[in-house]
Short mmCIF file of C-alpha atoms and ligand atoms in Angstrom, two decimals:
data_model
loop_
_atom_site.label_atom_id
_atom_site.label_comp_id
_atom_site.label_asym_id
_atom_site.label_seq_id
_atom_site.Cartn_x
_atom_site.Cartn_y
_atom_site.Cartn_z
CA UNK I 170 13.57 17.05 14.15
CA UNK I 171 13.73 14.09 16.58
CA UNK I 172 15.04 10.90 15.00
CA UNK I 173 12.10 8.98 13.52
CA UNK I 174 12.40 6.06 11.11
CA UNK I 175 9.76 4.93 8.61
CA UNK I 176 9.70 1.92 6.28
CA UNK I 177 7.61 2.30 3.12
CA UNK I 178 7.02 -0.69 0.83
CA UNK I 179 5.97 -0.36 -2.79
CA UNK I 180 8.04 2.83 -2.78
CA UNK I 181 9.42 2.59 -6.33
CA UNK I 182 6.31 4.14 -7.94
CA UNK I 183 2.69 5.21 -7.45
CA UNK I 184 1.23 5.69 -3.97
CA UNK I 185 4.27 4.22 -2.19
CA UNK I 186 6.66 6.58 -3.97
CA UNK I 187 4.55 9.64 -3.08
CA UNK I 188 4.23 8.43 0.52
CA UNK I 189 7.99 7.99 0.92
CA UNK I 190 8.63 11.52 -0.38
CA UNK I 191 5.85 12.99 1.81
CA UNK I 192 7.12 11.22 4.94
CA UNK I 193 10.59 12.72 4.41
CA UNK I 194 9.12 15.95 5.84
CA UNK I 195 8.15 14.27 9.15
CA UNK I 196 10.70 11.44 9.55
CA UNK I 197 14.48 11.75 9.75
CA UNK I 198 15.00 8.45 7.85
CA UNK I 199 12.88 6.68 5.25
CA UNK I 200 13.56 3.10 4.15
CA UNK I 201 12.21 2.53 0.64
CA UNK I 202 11.41 -1.02 -0.41
CA UNK I 203 10.43 -2.59 -3.77
CA UNK I 204 12.15 -4.53 -6.56
CA UNK I 205 13.07 -1.93 -9.19
CA UNK I 206 16.47 -0.58 -8.10
CA UNK I 207 16.61 2.16 -10.71
CA UNK I 208 13.25 3.61 -9.67
CA UNK I 209 14.14 3.30 -5.98
CA UNK I 210 17.39 5.20 -6.51
CA UNK I 211 15.41 8.03 -8.09
CA UNK I 212 12.96 8.06 -5.17
CA UNK I 213 15.91 8.09 -2.75
CA UNK I 214 17.15 11.29 -4.40
CA UNK I 215 13.73 12.89 -3.92
CA UNK I 216 13.50 11.71 -0.28
CA UNK I 217 16.90 13.26 0.47
CA UNK I 218 15.89 16.45 -1.31
CA UNK I 219 12.80 16.58 0.93
CA UNK I 220 15.00 16.43 4.03
CA UNK I 221 15.41 12.81 5.21
CA UNK I 222 18.05 10.12 4.97
CA UNK I 223 17.08 7.35 2.54
CA UNK I 224 17.94 3.67 2.55
CA UNK I 225 17.12 1.62 -0.56
CA UNK I 226 16.21 -2.03 0.00
CA UNK I 227 15.51 -3.76 -3.31
CA UNK I 228 13.97 -7.19 -2.94
CA UNK I 229 10.90 -9.27 -3.70
CA UNK I 230 8.60 -8.98 -0.68
CA UNK I 231 6.70 -12.11 -1.63
CA UNK I 232 9.78 -14.19 -0.72
CA UNK I 233 9.47 -15.54 2.86
CA UNK I 234 12.95 -14.35 3.91
CA UNK I 235 12.46 -10.78 2.63
CA UNK I 236 10.69 -9.34 5.70
CA UNK I 237 13.50 -10.12 8.12
CA UNK I 238 16.03 -8.71 5.64
CA UNK I 239 14.15 -5.38 5.51
CA UNK I 240 14.05 -5.16 9.30
CA UNK I 241 17.71 -6.21 9.73
CA UNK I 242 18.91 -3.63 7.22
CA UNK I 243 16.76 -0.90 8.77
CA UNK I 244 18.02 -1.60 12.28
CA UNK I 245 21.64 -1.82 11.08
CA UNK I 246 21.32 1.59 9.41
CA UNK I 247 19.09 3.52 11.83
CA UNK I 248 18.66 1.40 15.01
CA UNK I 249 14.87 1.69 15.34
CA UNK I 250 11.52 1.62 13.55
CA UNK I 251 8.76 4.15 14.26
CA UNK I 252 6.41 3.50 11.36
CA UNK I 253 5.80 0.72 8.84
CA UNK I 254 3.67 1.47 5.79
CA UNK I 255 2.83 -1.71 3.86
CA UNK I 256 1.83 -0.36 0.45
CA UNK I 257 3.29 -2.89 -2.04
CA UNK I 258 0.63 -4.75 -4.00
CA UNK I 259 0.29 -6.35 -7.39
CA UNK I 260 -2.75 -8.62 -7.13
CA UNK I 261 -3.60 -10.14 -10.54
CA UNK I 262 -6.71 -8.56 -12.09
CA UNK I 263 -8.35 -11.67 -13.53
CA UNK I 264 -11.92 -13.03 -13.70
CA UNK I 265 -12.91 -15.33 -10.84
CA UNK I 266 -13.55 -18.20 -13.29
CA UNK I 267 -10.23 -17.79 -15.11
CA UNK I 268 -7.82 -17.39 -12.23
CA UNK I 269 -5.48 -20.29 -11.48
CA UNK I 270 -4.35 -21.47 -8.04
CA UNK I 271 -0.87 -20.17 -8.84
CA UNK I 272 -2.25 -16.68 -9.62
CA UNK I 273 -4.27 -16.64 -6.39
CA UNK I 274 -1.19 -17.70 -4.44
CA UNK I 275 0.93 -15.01 -6.10
CA UNK I 276 -1.64 -12.35 -5.13
CA UNK I 277 -1.74 -13.46 -1.50
CA UNK I 278 2.06 -13.99 -1.34
CA UNK I 279 2.91 -10.32 -1.81
CA UNK I 280 0.04 -8.19 -0.63
CA UNK I 281 -1.22 -10.24 2.33
CA UNK I 282 1.67 -12.44 3.45
CA UNK I 283 4.39 -9.92 2.52
CA UNK I 284 2.69 -7.28 4.71
CA UNK I 285 1.89 -9.82 7.45
CA UNK I 286 5.48 -11.07 7.66
CA UNK I 287 6.98 -7.58 7.63
CA UNK I 288 4.60 -6.41 10.37
CA UNK I 289 5.58 -9.43 12.48
CA UNK I 290 9.30 -8.94 11.84
CA UNK I 291 9.10 -5.24 12.78
CA UNK I 292 6.77 -5.73 15.79
CA UNK I 293 9.40 -5.96 18.55
CA UNK I 294 11.00 -2.71 17.32
CA UNK I 295 7.60 -1.03 16.97
CA UNK I 296 6.78 -2.04 20.56
CA UNK I 297 9.91 -0.25 21.77
CA UNK I 298 9.02 3.01 19.99
CA UNK I 299 5.22 2.89 20.43
CA UNK I 300 5.15 2.84 16.65
CA UNK I 301 2.57 2.74 13.87
CA UNK I 302 1.62 0.28 11.13
CA UNK I 303 -0.52 0.90 8.06
CA UNK I 304 -1.78 -1.92 5.86
CA UNK I 305 -2.91 -0.89 2.39
CA UNK I 306 -6.28 -2.30 1.37
CA UNK I 307 -8.64 -0.73 -1.20
CA UNK I 308 -12.32 0.11 -1.71
CA UNK I 309 -12.76 -3.16 -3.59
CA UNK I 310 -12.74 -4.85 -0.16
CA UNK I 311 -16.26 -3.41 0.19
CA UNK I 312 -17.56 -4.34 -3.28
CA UNK I 313 -15.65 -7.31 -4.77
CA UNK I 314 -16.27 -7.80 -8.49
CA UNK I 315 -16.18 -11.03 -10.51
CA UNK I 316 -13.75 -9.74 -13.18
CA UNK I 317 -11.15 -8.87 -10.51
CA UNK I 318 -12.14 -11.30 -7.74
CA UNK I 319 -8.74 -11.62 -6.07
CA UNK I 320 -8.35 -7.85 -5.66
CA UNK I 321 -11.48 -7.47 -3.49
CA UNK I 322 -10.90 -10.75 -1.66
CA UNK I 323 -7.32 -9.95 -0.68
CA UNK I 324 -8.18 -6.35 0.24
CA UNK I 325 -10.94 -7.65 2.53
CA UNK I 326 -8.47 -10.06 4.13
CA UNK I 327 -6.09 -7.15 4.75
CA UNK I 328 -8.76 -5.16 6.59
CA UNK I 329 -9.35 -8.20 8.83
CA UNK I 330 -5.62 -8.75 9.35
CA UNK I 331 -5.08 -5.10 10.32
CA UNK I 332 -7.90 -5.41 12.87
CA UNK I 333 -6.30 -8.53 14.34
CA UNK I 334 -2.88 -6.85 14.61
CA UNK I 335 -4.50 -3.76 16.14
CA UNK I 336 -6.05 -5.82 18.92
CA UNK I 337 -2.58 -7.06 19.95
CA UNK I 338 -1.31 -3.51 19.45
CA UNK I 339 -3.59 -2.21 22.21
CA UNK I 340 -1.60 -4.19 24.79
CA UNK I 341 1.75 -3.79 23.01
CA UNK I 342 1.43 -0.04 22.36
CA UNK I 343 1.51 -0.34 18.56
CA UNK I 344 -1.06 1.53 16.45
CA UNK I 345 -2.42 -0.40 13.41
CA UNK I 346 -4.87 0.83 10.77
CA UNK I 347 -5.86 -0.05 7.22
CA UNK I 348 -6.31 2.46 4.39
CA UNK I 349 -8.80 2.02 1.54
CA UNK I 350 -8.22 4.31 -1.43
CA UNK I 351 -10.71 4.68 -4.23
CA UNK I 352 -9.50 5.02 -7.85
CA UNK I 353 -6.08 6.71 -7.83
CA UNK I 354 -4.27 7.39 -11.11
CA UNK I 355 -1.12 5.21 -11.04
CA UNK I 356 0.44 2.49 -13.20
CA UNK I 357 -1.80 -0.04 -11.48
CA UNK I 358 -4.95 2.00 -12.20
CA UNK I 359 -3.91 2.22 -15.86
CA UNK I 360 -3.59 -1.58 -16.05
CA UNK I 361 -7.04 -1.89 -14.37
CA UNK I 362 -8.49 0.38 -17.07
CA UNK I 363 -6.92 -1.82 -19.77
CA UNK I 364 -9.03 -4.71 -18.38
CA UNK I 365 -12.12 -2.59 -17.75
CA UNK I 366 -12.25 -0.97 -21.21
CA UNK I 367 -13.06 -4.06 -23.33
CA UNK I 368 -15.58 -5.28 -20.73
CA UNK I 369 -17.47 -2.01 -21.33
CA UNK I 370 -16.95 -1.91 -25.08
CA UNK I 371 -14.62 1.11 -24.94
CA UNK I 372 -11.08 1.98 -25.94
CA UNK I 373 -8.65 2.50 -23.05
CA UNK I 374 -8.72 6.27 -23.73
CA UNK I 375 -12.53 6.35 -23.57
CA UNK I 376 -12.52 4.19 -20.46
CA UNK I 377 -9.98 6.44 -18.74
CA UNK I 378 -12.21 9.43 -19.40
CA UNK I 379 -15.53 7.78 -18.54
CA UNK I 380 -14.54 5.62 -15.55
CA UNK I 381 -14.85 8.34 -12.85
CA UNK I 382 -18.48 9.07 -13.80
CA UNK I 383 -19.23 5.31 -13.93
CA UNK I 384 -17.71 5.00 -10.44
CA UNK I 385 -19.78 7.96 -9.22
CA UNK I 386 -16.83 10.25 -8.54
CA UNK I 387 -15.81 13.62 -9.97
CA UNK I 388 -12.19 12.64 -10.77
CA UNK I 389 -9.36 10.21 -10.01
CA UNK I 390 -7.42 10.68 -6.79
CA UNK I 391 -3.72 11.49 -6.90
CA UNK I 392 -0.96 9.48 -5.18
CA UNK I 393 -0.03 12.66 -3.30
CA UNK I 394 -3.52 12.85 -1.75
CA UNK I 395 -3.23 9.30 -0.39
CA UNK I 396 0.32 10.11 0.79
CA UNK I 397 -1.10 13.01 2.81
CA UNK I 398 -3.54 10.64 4.53
CA UNK I 399 -0.70 8.19 5.24
CA UNK I 400 1.39 10.95 6.80
CA UNK I 401 -1.53 11.92 9.06
CA UNK I 402 -2.25 8.32 10.15
CA UNK I 403 1.34 7.80 11.34
CA UNK I 404 1.63 11.28 12.92
CA UNK I 405 1.40 11.90 16.68
CA UNK I 406 -1.94 13.68 16.06
CA UNK I 407 -3.55 10.37 15.03
CA UNK I 408 -1.90 8.09 17.57
CA UNK I 409 -5.09 7.20 19.47
CA UNK I 410 -6.71 6.09 16.20
CA UNK I 411 -6.18 2.34 15.95
CA UNK I 412 -8.05 -0.60 14.46
CA UNK I 413 -9.66 1.84 12.01
CA UNK I 414 -10.45 1.38 8.34
CA UNK I 415 -9.79 4.71 6.62
CA UNK I 416 -11.29 5.51 3.24
CA UNK I 417 -10.19 8.28 0.89
CA UNK I 418 -12.15 7.76 -2.31
CA UNK I 419 -13.77 10.91 -3.69
CA UNK I 420 -17.12 9.54 -2.51
CA UNK I 421 -17.00 6.23 -4.44
CA UNK I 422 -18.61 4.26 -1.60
CA UNK I 423 -22.26 5.31 -1.49
CA UNK I 424 -23.30 3.61 1.74
CA UNK I 425 -22.77 5.10 5.22
N1 NAP P 1794 -4.21 2.93 -7.61
C1 NAP P 1794 -5.39 2.66 -7.10
O1 NAP P 1794 -6.43 3.08 -7.63
C2 NAP P 1794 -5.49 1.83 -5.85
C3 NAP P 1794 -6.76 1.72 -5.25
C4 NAP P 1794 -6.87 0.95 -4.09
C5 NAP P 1794 -5.76 0.32 -3.55
N2 NAP P 1794 -4.55 0.45 -4.16
C6 NAP P 1794 -3.41 -0.24 -3.56
O2 NAP P 1794 -2.35 0.67 -3.30
C7 NAP P 1794 -1.10 -0.01 -3.41
C8 NAP P 1794 -0.20 0.75 -4.37
O3 NAP P 1794 -0.87 0.82 -5.59
P1 NAP P 1794 -0.37 1.72 -6.81
O4 NAP P 1794 -1.58 2.06 -7.56
O5 NAP P 1794 0.55 2.77 -6.33
O6 NAP P 1794 0.41 0.59 -7.65
P2 NAP P 1794 1.75 0.59 -8.50
O7 NAP P 1794 2.02 1.95 -9.05
O8 NAP P 1794 1.65 -0.58 -9.41
O9 NAP P 1794 2.86 0.29 -7.37
C9 NAP P 1794 2.96 -0.97 -6.78
C10 NAP P 1794 4.23 -1.02 -5.96
O10 NAP P 1794 4.39 -2.35 -5.41
C11 NAP P 1794 5.72 -2.79 -5.69
N3 NAP P 1794 5.79 -4.24 -5.83
C12 NAP P 1794 5.10 -5.01 -6.73
N4 NAP P 1794 5.47 -6.30 -6.60
C13 NAP P 1794 6.40 -6.34 -5.61
C14 NAP P 1794 7.16 -7.38 -5.02
N5 NAP P 1794 7.01 -8.66 -5.40
N6 NAP P 1794 8.04 -7.08 -4.04
C15 NAP P 1794 8.20 -5.79 -3.63
N7 NAP P 1794 7.49 -4.76 -4.13
C16 NAP P 1794 6.61 -5.03 -5.12
C17 NAP P 1794 6.07 -2.09 -6.99
O11 NAP P 1794 7.47 -1.97 -7.15
P3 NAP P 1794 8.43 -2.90 -8.03
O12 NAP P 1794 7.73 -3.25 -9.29
O13 NAP P 1794 9.63 -2.04 -8.18
O14 NAP P 1794 8.71 -4.10 -7.17
C18 NAP P 1794 5.47 -0.72 -6.77
O15 NAP P 1794 6.36 0.08 -6.02
C19 NAP P 1794 -1.40 -1.44 -3.88
O16 NAP P 1794 -1.40 -2.29 -2.76
C20 NAP P 1794 -2.81 -1.31 -4.47
O17 NAP P 1794 -3.54 -2.50 -4.41
C21 NAP P 1794 -4.39 1.19 -5.29
#
């Protein structure tokens, strides 16, 4: 396999973890980024088992200096960057009338600005390799809801940001897309259901069972299914696809 280097953020659990392990089949080195060192060390074992070198970078991506540190450590270890998958996100799930300025800022700091800074810090390296960037959004960008207003707002901003980066990428030779999953069963989805259940007069167990039908889908997605889409988007087969907004949602969005 030719040497190819991917950075995956949010890789300590959920969709990011599955993506890092999936990319180990196509990339020679995978840099896994999040805060929880113990979880990242476990993911590193699985990445190596799947065939790639793994580098653990444990830091808080909402800190302004974090992006450059990720890029510096990647280049020191592997010398190049071919793909950057910005998956980390932890936007507070709070009603639009209850959310404080600090909570809004915390949501933007990680998911939007963390991804924006890392994309900028990696750009010169991505230009050299003709590389790929993915920014993780979510279906809520298309139907923001009052009880979780920041989630839809920030996901919509990410779609716009990816489009802006992709325009520069046309001249710089860097491919940029955003991905919008529907409901995928992860720790974050479980915490969403804990908010959703009392709003619908259900226990969390009832809500977990009934939510797919309420959302108009047959079942939850799996992190591995989204990881498969991620692997395709950053593969040579998809390299002419740029500036696109890719949904994988079990049919949750009903419009064309
Ligand atoms: N699950 C869904 O249904 C769904 C649907 C649409 C979109 N999404 C999006 O997909 C992405 C992944 O979601 P998920 O469901 O897999 O969530 P998850 O299981 O909660 O994983 C979130 C990841 O982000 C990392 N993270 C959180 N805060 C961080 C920080 N300050 N610095 C660095 N890393 C941080 C977490 O690691 P540490 O805690 O170790 O830092 C973890 O690896 C998110 O952007 C989410 O909005 C998910």
